[in-house]
Amino acid sequence: MALLPGLLPSQTIQTVAGTGQPTLNHFTGNIEDVNLGDPFGVEFDSEGRLYICEVRNHRILRANLKTGNIKTIVGTGIKGFSTNSKDPQETRLNEPYEVRIAPTGDIFFVEMQNHIVRKIDRLTGLISIVAGTGTPGFDGDGHLANKAQLNRPHSIALFQESLFIADIGNHRIRRVNLSTGIIETYAGTGHKKLPVENSQVRNSPVFGPRALFVSPSQGKTFLWVALREGNSIWRINLDDPKWESVAGTGRKGYSGDGDQAKQATFNGPKGIAISGDFCFVVDTENQAIREINLRTGKISTVAGNGKRGGGGDGGKAVDAQLDRPHGIGIFQGHIFVGDTLNHRIRRIAIRPVP
């Protein structure tokens, strides 16, 4: 089954992977036959292949949407903790949440319940721990990242030699220098409070940083941050690291469509991606995908009707049901979402964007 190229009609939704069943069945095969149990993070590489974090079955899979083939690239399907230099397909994982592909082709991914970040080396194929020890906690700043402790890391982002980690249990964003291997606290104080507008990120709190994304916008490069507990979206100019509010008041709710995003409310946002002048947010507990126009500052819903369920394929995305979606990626004018409790990856056609 070839799914790409070829665009859906604008603003419609379609399932592209997953059968709706969560049980572990195949490690490779046709994308229509392989179950995906609780998919979270999704990401594309430079060749247009889709990577999927499967939380329930503790694997990462790679799908070729042109040929319809899918295969497991890391994980045995059994929860566990394996150390360095193992064959990825013999490595036991514990809830991989997000995956990122470096320009070098190296694959980085985070395991929330093992409290680590790993890398698969493109040249050798070997897997190693980049950050974390496997034991939850907070220490290690100023030292080697693979000797430091993280607490339920959820999201990662790459920029040049920096690996940013959403260290949610510590209410911090940590940064690893990939050249030296040294880790530091980049943002947050450990206090459970919203950031302070225009404050230096190192000296201001951050409440539940759940999703990260690095992207240029309007001539600057930003680290974009979705706060799950803080119910808001922020960004940090990497050349002048201060907190800047993008959307959300911090209160829990589902409001604001058609008006200014800063006055809108969210309910547990857990995914974020930027494309051109648009910021897309997975508003998880509202069962919706929200879009922020960065030029006008206005917000709208582009997928999900606010009700939990799995219906709507082939129709308008805003009329479809989602069930606790998490990860998000953008490719060829489409949003790809890990529709977690529907055990599917769904594709949403949006307006053509750069």
mmCIF file with all atom_site columns, N, CA and C in Angstrom, residues 36-93:
data_model
loop_
_atom_site.group_PDB
_atom_site.id
_atom_site.type_symbol
_atom_site.label_atom_id
_atom_site.label_alt_id
_atom_site.label_comp_id
_atom_site.label_asym_id
_atom_site.label_entity_id
_atom_site.label_seq_id
_atom_site.pdbx_PDB_ins_code
_atom_site.Cartn_x
_atom_site.Cartn_y
_atom_site.Cartn_z
_atom_site.occupancy
_atom_site.B_iso_or_equiv
_atom_site.pdbx_formal_charge
_atom_site.auth_seq_id
_atom_site.auth_comp_id
_atom_site.auth_asym_id
_atom_site.auth_atom_id
_atom_site.pdbx_PDB_model_num
ATOM 1   N N  . LEU A 1 36 ? 0.261  -1.181 16.547 1.00 0.00 ? 36 LEU A N  1
ATOM 2   C CA . LEU A 1 36 ? 1.006  -0.155 17.270 1.00 0.00 ? 36 LEU A CA 1
ATOM 3   C C  . LEU A 1 36 ? 0.323  0.070  18.605 1.00 0.00 ? 36 LEU A C  1
ATOM 4   N N  . GLY A 1 37 ? 1.004  -0.264 19.680 1.00 0.00 ? 37 GLY A N  1
ATOM 5   C CA . GLY A 1 37 ? 0.428  -0.106 21.010 1.00 0.00 ? 37 GLY A CA 1
ATOM 6   C C  . GLY A 1 37 ? 0.829  1.222  21.626 1.00 0.00 ? 37 GLY A C  1
ATOM 7   N N  . ASP A 1 38 ? -0.105 2.144  21.733 1.00 0.00 ? 38 ASP A N  1
ATOM 8   C CA . ASP A 1 38 ? 0.123  3.456  22.344 1.00 0.00 ? 38 ASP A CA 1
ATOM 9   C C  . ASP A 1 38 ? 1.251  4.228  21.658 1.00 0.00 ? 38 ASP A C  1
ATOM 10  N N  . PRO A 1 39 ? 1.113  4.584  20.388 1.00 0.00 ? 39 PRO A N  1
ATOM 11  C CA . PRO A 1 39 ? 2.153  5.375  19.734 1.00 0.00 ? 39 PRO A CA 1
ATOM 12  C C  . PRO A 1 39 ? 2.195  6.799  20.279 1.00 0.00 ? 39 PRO A C  1
ATOM 13  N N  . PHE A 1 40 ? 3.398  7.276  20.509 1.00 0.00 ? 40 PHE A N  1
ATOM 14  C CA . PHE A 1 40 ? 3.591  8.648  20.978 1.00 0.00 ? 40 PHE A CA 1
ATOM 15  C C  . PHE A 1 40 ? 4.348  9.447  19.915 1.00 0.00 ? 40 PHE A C  1
ATOM 16  N N  . GLY A 1 41 ? 5.674  9.579  20.059 1.00 0.00 ? 41 GLY A N  1
ATOM 17  C CA . GLY A 1 41 ? 6.448  10.437 19.190 1.00 0.00 ? 41 GLY A CA 1
ATOM 18  C C  . GLY A 1 41 ? 6.505  9.958  17.756 1.00 0.00 ? 41 GLY A C  1
ATOM 19  N N  . VAL A 1 42 ? 6.455  10.909 16.811 1.00 0.00 ? 42 VAL A N  1
ATOM 20  C CA . VAL A 1 42 ? 6.616  10.622 15.390 1.00 0.00 ? 42 VAL A CA 1
ATOM 21  C C  . VAL A 1 42 ? 7.624  11.616 14.822 1.00 0.00 ? 42 VAL A C  1
ATOM 22  N N  . GLU A 1 43 ? 8.416  11.150 13.857 1.00 0.00 ? 43 GLU A N  1
ATOM 23  C CA . GLU A 1 43 ? 9.459  11.991 13.277 1.00 0.00 ? 43 GLU A CA 1
ATOM 24  C C  . GLU A 1 43 ? 9.815  11.471 11.890 1.00 0.00 ? 43 GLU A C  1
ATOM 25  N N  . PHE A 1 44 ? 10.242 12.363 11.004 1.00 0.00 ? 44 PHE A N  1
ATOM 26  C CA . PHE A 1 44 ? 10.674 11.986 9.662  1.00 0.00 ? 44 PHE A CA 1
ATOM 27  C C  . PHE A 1 44 ? 12.168 12.217 9.508  1.00 0.00 ? 44 PHE A C  1
ATOM 28  N N  . ASP A 1 45 ? 12.816 11.323 8.745  1.00 0.00 ? 45 ASP A N  1
ATOM 29  C CA . ASP A 1 45 ? 14.217 11.553 8.418  1.00 0.00 ? 45 ASP A CA 1
ATOM 30  C C  . ASP A 1 45 ? 14.331 12.244 7.065  1.00 0.00 ? 45 ASP A C  1
ATOM 31  N N  . SER A 1 46 ? 15.558 12.472 6.611  1.00 0.00 ? 46 SER A N  1
ATOM 32  C CA . SER A 1 46 ? 15.787 13.216 5.375  1.00 0.00 ? 46 SER A CA 1
ATOM 33  C C  . SER A 1 46 ? 15.314 12.463 4.143  1.00 0.00 ? 46 SER A C  1
ATOM 34  N N  . GLU A 1 47 ? 15.082 11.152 4.287  1.00 0.00 ? 47 GLU A N  1
ATOM 35  C CA . GLU A 1 47 ? 14.587 10.346 3.170  1.00 0.00 ? 47 GLU A CA 1
ATOM 36  C C  . GLU A 1 47 ? 13.069 10.204 3.193  1.00 0.00 ? 47 GLU A C  1
ATOM 37  N N  . GLY A 1 48 ? 12.426 10.870 4.128  1.00 0.00 ? 48 GLY A N  1
ATOM 38  C CA . GLY A 1 48 ? 10.972 10.832 4.194  1.00 0.00 ? 48 GLY A CA 1
ATOM 39  C C  . GLY A 1 48 ? 10.409 9.600  4.873  1.00 0.00 ? 48 GLY A C  1
ATOM 40  N N  . ARG A 1 49 ? 11.231 8.891  5.645  1.00 0.00 ? 49 ARG A N  1
ATOM 41  C CA . ARG A 1 49 ? 10.754 7.713  6.372  1.00 0.00 ? 49 ARG A CA 1
ATOM 42  C C  . ARG A 1 49 ? 10.230 8.142  7.743  1.00 0.00 ? 49 ARG A C  1
ATOM 43  N N  . LEU A 1 50 ? 9.155  7.504  8.161  1.00 0.00 ? 50 LEU A N  1
ATOM 44  C CA . LEU A 1 50 ? 8.461  7.858  9.397  1.00 0.00 ? 50 LEU A CA 1
ATOM 45  C C  . LEU A 1 50 ? 8.918  6.963  10.545 1.00 0.00 ? 50 LEU A C  1
ATOM 46  N N  . TYR A 1 51 ? 9.361  7.595  11.644 1.00 0.00 ? 51 TYR A N  1
ATOM 47  C CA . TYR A 1 51 ? 9.767  6.883  12.858 1.00 0.00 ? 51 TYR A CA 1
ATOM 48  C C  . TYR A 1 51 ? 8.652  7.023  13.896 1.00 0.00 ? 51 TYR A C  1
ATOM 49  N N  . ILE A 1 52 ? 8.357  5.927  14.575 1.00 0.00 ? 52 ILE A N  1
ATOM 50  C CA . ILE A 1 52 ? 7.231  5.875  15.511 1.00 0.00 ? 52 ILE A CA 1
ATOM 51  C C  . ILE A 1 52 ? 7.701  5.307  16.844 1.00 0.00 ? 52 ILE A C  1
ATOM 52  N N  . CYS A 1 53 ? 7.435  6.022  17.921 1.00 0.00 ? 53 CYS A N  1
ATOM 53  C CA . CYS A 1 53 ? 7.708  5.517  19.272 1.00 0.00 ? 53 CYS A CA 1
ATOM 54  C C  . CYS A 1 53 ? 6.476  4.772  19.768 1.00 0.00 ? 53 CYS A C  1
ATOM 55  N N  . GLU A 1 54 ? 6.652  3.497  20.043 1.00 0.00 ? 54 GLU A N  1
ATOM 56  C CA . GLU A 1 54 ? 5.552  2.653  20.509 1.00 0.00 ? 54 GLU A CA 1
ATOM 57  C C  . GLU A 1 54 ? 5.744  2.400  22.006 1.00 0.00 ? 54 GLU A C  1
ATOM 58  N N  . VAL A 1 55 ? 4.976  3.095  22.809 1.00 0.00 ? 55 VAL A N  1
ATOM 59  C CA . VAL A 1 55 ? 5.204  3.093  24.250 1.00 0.00 ? 55 VAL A CA 1
ATOM 60  C C  . VAL A 1 55 ? 4.804  1.764  24.881 1.00 0.00 ? 55 VAL A C  1
ATOM 61  N N  . ARG A 1 56 ? 3.639  1.238  24.527 1.00 0.00 ? 56 ARG A N  1
ATOM 62  C CA . ARG A 1 56 ? 3.156  0.029  25.195 1.00 0.00 ? 56 ARG A CA 1
ATOM 63  C C  . ARG A 1 56 ? 4.066  -1.172 24.949 1.00 0.00 ? 56 ARG A C  1
ATOM 64  N N  . ASN A 1 57 ? 4.571  -1.281 23.716 1.00 0.00 ? 57 ASN A N  1
ATOM 65  C CA . ASN A 1 57 ? 5.399  -2.435 23.368 1.00 0.00 ? 57 ASN A CA 1
ATOM 66  C C  . ASN A 1 57 ? 6.885  -2.117 23.332 1.00 0.00 ? 57 ASN A C  1
ATOM 67  N N  . HIS A 1 58 ? 7.247  -0.931 23.805 1.00 0.00 ? 58 HIS A N  1
ATOM 68  C CA . HIS A 1 58 ? 8.641  -0.596 24.088 1.00 0.00 ? 58 HIS A CA 1
ATOM 69  C C  . HIS A 1 58 ? 9.545  -0.762 22.860 1.00 0.00 ? 58 HIS A C  1
ATOM 70  N N  . ARG A 1 59 ? 9.088  -0.155 21.740 1.00 0.00 ? 59 ARG A N  1
ATOM 71  C CA . ARG A 1 59 ? 9.864  -0.260 20.496 1.00 0.00 ? 59 ARG A CA 1
ATOM 72  C C  . ARG A 1 59 ? 9.844  1.083  19.767 1.00 0.00 ? 59 ARG A C  1
ATOM 73  N N  . ILE A 1 60 ? 10.780 1.201  18.810 1.00 0.00 ? 60 ILE A N  1
ATOM 74  C CA . ILE A 1 60 ? 10.715 2.265  17.808 1.00 0.00 ? 60 ILE A CA 1
ATOM 75  C C  . ILE A 1 60 ? 10.704 1.588  16.448 1.00 0.00 ? 60 ILE A C  1
ATOM 76  N N  . LEU A 1 61 ? 9.750  2.002  15.630 1.00 0.00 ? 61 LEU A N  1
ATOM 77  C CA . LEU A 1 61 ? 9.590  1.424  14.297 1.00 0.00 ? 61 LEU A CA 1
ATOM 78  C C  . LEU A 1 61 ? 9.832  2.495  13.236 1.00 0.00 ? 61 LEU A C  1
ATOM 79  N N  . ARG A 1 62 ? 10.186 2.017  12.045 1.00 0.00 ? 62 ARG A N  1
ATOM 80  C CA . ARG A 1 62 ? 10.387 2.913  10.906 1.00 0.00 ? 62 ARG A CA 1
ATOM 81  C C  . ARG A 1 62 ? 9.511  2.446  9.750  1.00 0.00 ? 62 ARG A C  1
ATOM 82  N N  . ALA A 1 63 ? 8.721  3.386  9.207  1.00 0.00 ? 63 ALA A N  1
ATOM 83  C CA . ALA A 1 63 ? 7.791  3.057  8.138  1.00 0.00 ? 63 ALA A CA 1
ATOM 84  C C  . ALA A 1 63 ? 8.159  3.811  6.862  1.00 0.00 ? 63 ALA A C  1
ATOM 85  N N  . ASN A 1 64 ? 8.117  3.100  5.753  1.00 0.00 ? 64 ASN A N  1
ATOM 86  C CA . ASN A 1 64 ? 8.267  3.715  4.441  1.00 0.00 ? 64 ASN A CA 1
ATOM 87  C C  . ASN A 1 64 ? 6.867  3.884  3.866  1.00 0.00 ? 64 ASN A C  1
ATOM 88  N N  . LEU A 1 65 ? 6.375  5.107  3.850  1.00 0.00 ? 65 LEU A N  1
ATOM 89  C CA . LEU A 1 65 ? 5.001  5.344  3.436  1.00 0.00 ? 65 LEU A CA 1
ATOM 90  C C  . LEU A 1 65 ? 4.812  5.240  1.930  1.00 0.00 ? 65 LEU A C  1
ATOM 91  N N  . LYS A 1 66 ? 5.911  5.171  1.179  1.00 0.00 ? 66 LYS A N  1
ATOM 92  C CA . LYS A 1 66 ? 5.800  4.976  -0.259 1.00 0.00 ? 66 LYS A CA 1
ATOM 93  C C  . LYS A 1 66 ? 5.570  3.506  -0.601 1.00 0.00 ? 66 LYS A C  1
ATOM 94  N N  . THR A 1 67 ? 6.261  2.630  0.115  1.00 0.00 ? 67 THR A N  1
ATOM 95  C CA . THR A 1 67 ? 6.142  1.197  -0.171 1.00 0.00 ? 67 THR A CA 1
ATOM 96  C C  . THR A 1 67 ? 5.142  0.496  0.727  1.00 0.00 ? 67 THR A C  1
ATOM 97  N N  . GLY A 1 68 ? 4.815  1.119  1.877  1.00 0.00 ? 68 GLY A N  1
ATOM 98  C CA . GLY A 1 68 ? 3.901  0.485  2.821  1.00 0.00 ? 68 GLY A CA 1
ATOM 99  C C  . GLY A 1 68 ? 4.567  -0.512 3.732  1.00 0.00 ? 68 GLY A C  1
ATOM 100 N N  . ASN A 1 69 ? 5.911  -0.532 3.773  1.00 0.00 ? 69 ASN A N  1
ATOM 101 C CA . ASN A 1 69 ? 6.629  -1.455 4.652  1.00 0.00 ? 69 ASN A CA 1
ATOM 102 C C  . ASN A 1 69 ? 6.967  -0.774 5.978  1.00 0.00 ? 69 ASN A C  1
ATOM 103 N N  . ILE A 1 70 ? 6.986  -1.572 7.047  1.00 0.00 ? 70 ILE A N  1
ATOM 104 C CA . ILE A 1 70 ? 7.327  -1.067 8.374  1.00 0.00 ? 70 ILE A CA 1
ATOM 105 C C  . ILE A 1 70 ? 8.195  -2.101 9.069  1.00 0.00 ? 70 ILE A C  1
ATOM 106 N N  . LYS A 1 71 ? 9.170  -1.637 9.874  1.00 0.00 ? 71 LYS A N  1
ATOM 107 C CA . LYS A 1 71 ? 10.047 -2.560 10.591 1.00 0.00 ? 71 LYS A CA 1
ATOM 108 C C  . LYS A 1 71 ? 10.453 -1.963 11.931 1.00 0.00 ? 71 LYS A C  1
ATOM 109 N N  . THR A 1 72 ? 10.752 -2.836 12.875 1.00 0.00 ? 72 THR A N  1
ATOM 110 C CA . THR A 1 72 ? 11.265 -2.427 14.177 1.00 0.00 ? 72 THR A CA 1
ATOM 111 C C  . THR A 1 72 ? 12.752 -2.146 14.043 1.00 0.00 ? 72 THR A C  1
ATOM 112 N N  . ILE A 1 73 ? 13.198 -0.968 14.522 1.00 0.00 ? 73 ILE A N  1
ATOM 113 C CA . ILE A 1 73 ? 14.629 -0.663 14.453 1.00 0.00 ? 73 ILE A CA 1
ATOM 114 C C  . ILE A 1 73 ? 15.306 -0.758 15.814 1.00 0.00 ? 73 ILE A C  1
ATOM 115 N N  . VAL A 1 74 ? 14.539 -0.688 16.901 1.00 0.00 ? 74 VAL A N  1
ATOM 116 C CA . VAL A 1 74 ? 15.120 -0.875 18.225 1.00 0.00 ? 74 VAL A CA 1
ATOM 117 C C  . VAL A 1 74 ? 14.021 -1.343 19.171 1.00 0.00 ? 74 VAL A C  1
ATOM 118 N N  . GLY A 1 75 ? 14.387 -2.275 20.053 1.00 0.00 ? 75 GLY A N  1
ATOM 119 C CA . GLY A 1 75 ? 13.442 -2.804 21.029 1.00 0.00 ? 75 GLY A CA 1
ATOM 120 C C  . GLY A 1 75 ? 13.071 -4.240 20.751 1.00 0.00 ? 75 GLY A C  1
ATOM 121 N N  . THR A 1 76 ? 12.848 -4.978 21.831 1.00 0.00 ? 76 THR A N  1
ATOM 122 C CA . THR A 1 76 ? 12.494 -6.401 21.732 1.00 0.00 ? 76 THR A CA 1
ATOM 123 C C  . THR A 1 76 ? 11.004 -6.630 21.912 1.00 0.00 ? 76 THR A C  1
ATOM 124 N N  . GLY A 1 77 ? 10.275 -5.585 22.299 1.00 0.00 ? 77 GLY A N  1
ATOM 125 C CA . GLY A 1 77 ? 8.866  -5.754 22.630 1.00 0.00 ? 77 GLY A CA 1
ATOM 126 C C  . GLY A 1 77 ? 8.647  -6.078 24.094 1.00 0.00 ? 77 GLY A C  1
ATOM 127 N N  . ILE A 1 78 ? 9.743  -6.271 24.833 1.00 0.00 ? 78 ILE A N  1
ATOM 128 C CA . ILE A 1 78 ? 9.672  -6.591 26.257 1.00 0.00 ? 78 ILE A CA 1
ATOM 129 C C  . ILE A 1 78 ? 10.280 -5.449 27.050 1.00 0.00 ? 78 ILE A C  1
ATOM 130 N N  . LYS A 1 79 ? 9.568  -4.978 28.052 1.00 0.00 ? 79 LYS A N  1
ATOM 131 C CA . LYS A 1 79 ? 10.059 -3.878 28.883 1.00 0.00 ? 79 LYS A CA 1
ATOM 132 C C  . LYS A 1 79 ? 11.319 -4.292 29.623 1.00 0.00 ? 79 LYS A C  1
ATOM 133 N N  . GLY A 1 80 ? 12.301 -3.370 29.661 1.00 0.00 ? 80 GLY A N  1
ATOM 134 C CA . GLY A 1 80 ? 13.514 -3.667 30.390 1.00 0.00 ? 80 GLY A CA 1
ATOM 135 C C  . GLY A 1 80 ? 14.513 -2.540 30.280 1.00 0.00 ? 80 GLY A C  1
ATOM 136 N N  . PHE A 1 81 ? 15.741 -2.838 30.670 1.00 0.00 ? 81 PHE A N  1
ATOM 137 C CA . PHE A 1 81 ? 16.819 -1.848 30.610 1.00 0.00 ? 81 PHE A CA 1
ATOM 138 C C  . PHE A 1 81 ? 18.098 -2.547 30.188 1.00 0.00 ? 81 PHE A C  1
ATOM 139 N N  . SER A 1 82 ? 18.553 -2.215 28.996 1.00 0.00 ? 82 SER A N  1
ATOM 140 C CA . SER A 1 82 ? 19.819 -2.751 28.493 1.00 0.00 ? 82 SER A CA 1
ATOM 141 C C  . SER A 1 82 ? 20.827 -1.620 28.414 1.00 0.00 ? 82 SER A C  1
ATOM 142 N N  . THR A 1 83 ? 22.104 -1.949 28.642 1.00 0.00 ? 83 THR A N  1
ATOM 143 C CA . THR A 1 83 ? 23.130 -0.915 28.665 1.00 0.00 ? 83 THR A CA 1
ATOM 144 C C  . THR A 1 83 ? 23.753 -0.737 27.286 1.00 0.00 ? 83 THR A C  1
ATOM 145 N N  . ASN A 1 84 ? 24.925 -0.136 27.229 1.00 0.00 ? 84 ASN A N  1
ATOM 146 C CA . ASN A 1 84 ? 25.520 0.320  25.983 1.00 0.00 ? 84 ASN A CA 1
ATOM 147 C C  . ASN A 1 84 ? 25.989 -0.798 25.051 1.00 0.00 ? 84 ASN A C  1
ATOM 148 N N  . SER A 1 85 ? 26.210 -0.398 23.782 1.00 0.00 ? 85 SER A N  1
ATOM 149 C CA . SER A 1 85 ? 26.884 -1.206 22.762 1.00 0.00 ? 85 SER A CA 1
ATOM 150 C C  . SER A 1 85 ? 26.157 -2.491 22.423 1.00 0.00 ? 85 SER A C  1
ATOM 151 N N  . LYS A 1 86 ? 24.855 -2.507 22.593 1.00 0.00 ? 86 LYS A N  1
ATOM 152 C CA . LYS A 1 86 ? 24.058 -3.668 22.221 1.00 0.00 ? 86 LYS A CA 1
ATOM 153 C C  . LYS A 1 86 ? 23.504 -3.487 20.814 1.00 0.00 ? 86 LYS A C  1
ATOM 154 N N  . ASP A 1 87 ? 23.195 -4.588 20.179 1.00 0.00 ? 87 ASP A N  1
ATOM 155 C CA . ASP A 1 87 ? 22.438 -4.548 18.935 1.00 0.00 ? 87 ASP A CA 1
ATOM 156 C C  . ASP A 1 87 ? 21.090 -3.909 19.257 1.00 0.00 ? 87 ASP A C  1
ATOM 157 N N  . PRO A 1 88 ? 20.682 -2.861 18.524 1.00 0.00 ? 88 PRO A N  1
ATOM 158 C CA . PRO A 1 88 ? 19.406 -2.195 18.846 1.00 0.00 ? 88 PRO A CA 1
ATOM 159 C C  . PRO A 1 88 ? 18.228 -3.155 18.927 1.00 0.00 ? 88 PRO A C  1
ATOM 160 N N  . GLN A 1 89 ? 18.201 -4.183 18.080 1.00 0.00 ? 89 GLN A N  1
ATOM 161 C CA . GLN A 1 89 ? 17.060 -5.091 18.083 1.00 0.00 ? 89 GLN A CA 1
ATOM 162 C C  . GLN A 1 89 ? 17.127 -6.111 19.219 1.00 0.00 ? 89 GLN A C  1
ATOM 163 N N  . GLU A 1 90 ? 18.201 -6.069 20.001 1.00 0.00 ? 90 GLU A N  1
ATOM 164 C CA . GLU A 1 90 ? 18.291 -6.901 21.200 1.00 0.00 ? 90 GLU A CA 1
ATOM 165 C C  . GLU A 1 90 ? 18.232 -6.054 22.468 1.00 0.00 ? 90 GLU A C  1
ATOM 166 N N  . THR A 1 91 ? 17.971 -4.775 22.309 1.00 0.00 ? 91 THR A N  1
ATOM 167 C CA . THR A 1 91 ? 17.973 -3.838 23.431 1.00 0.00 ? 91 THR A CA 1
ATOM 168 C C  . THR A 1 91 ? 16.568 -3.694 24.000 1.00 0.00 ? 91 THR A C  1
ATOM 169 N N  . ARG A 1 92 ? 16.445 -3.897 25.290 1.00 0.00 ? 92 ARG A N  1
ATOM 170 C CA . ARG A 1 92 ? 15.158 -3.708 25.957 1.00 0.00 ? 92 ARG A CA 1
ATOM 171 C C  . ARG A 1 92 ? 14.999 -2.250 26.364 1.00 0.00 ? 92 ARG A C  1
ATOM 172 N N  . LEU A 1 93 ? 13.830 -1.709 26.053 1.00 0.00 ? 93 LEU A N  1
ATOM 173 C CA . LEU A 1 93 ? 13.501 -0.324 26.355 1.00 0.00 ? 93 LEU A CA 1
ATOM 174 C C  . LEU A 1 93 ? 12.371 -0.272 27.373 1.00 0.00 ? 93 LEU A C  1
#
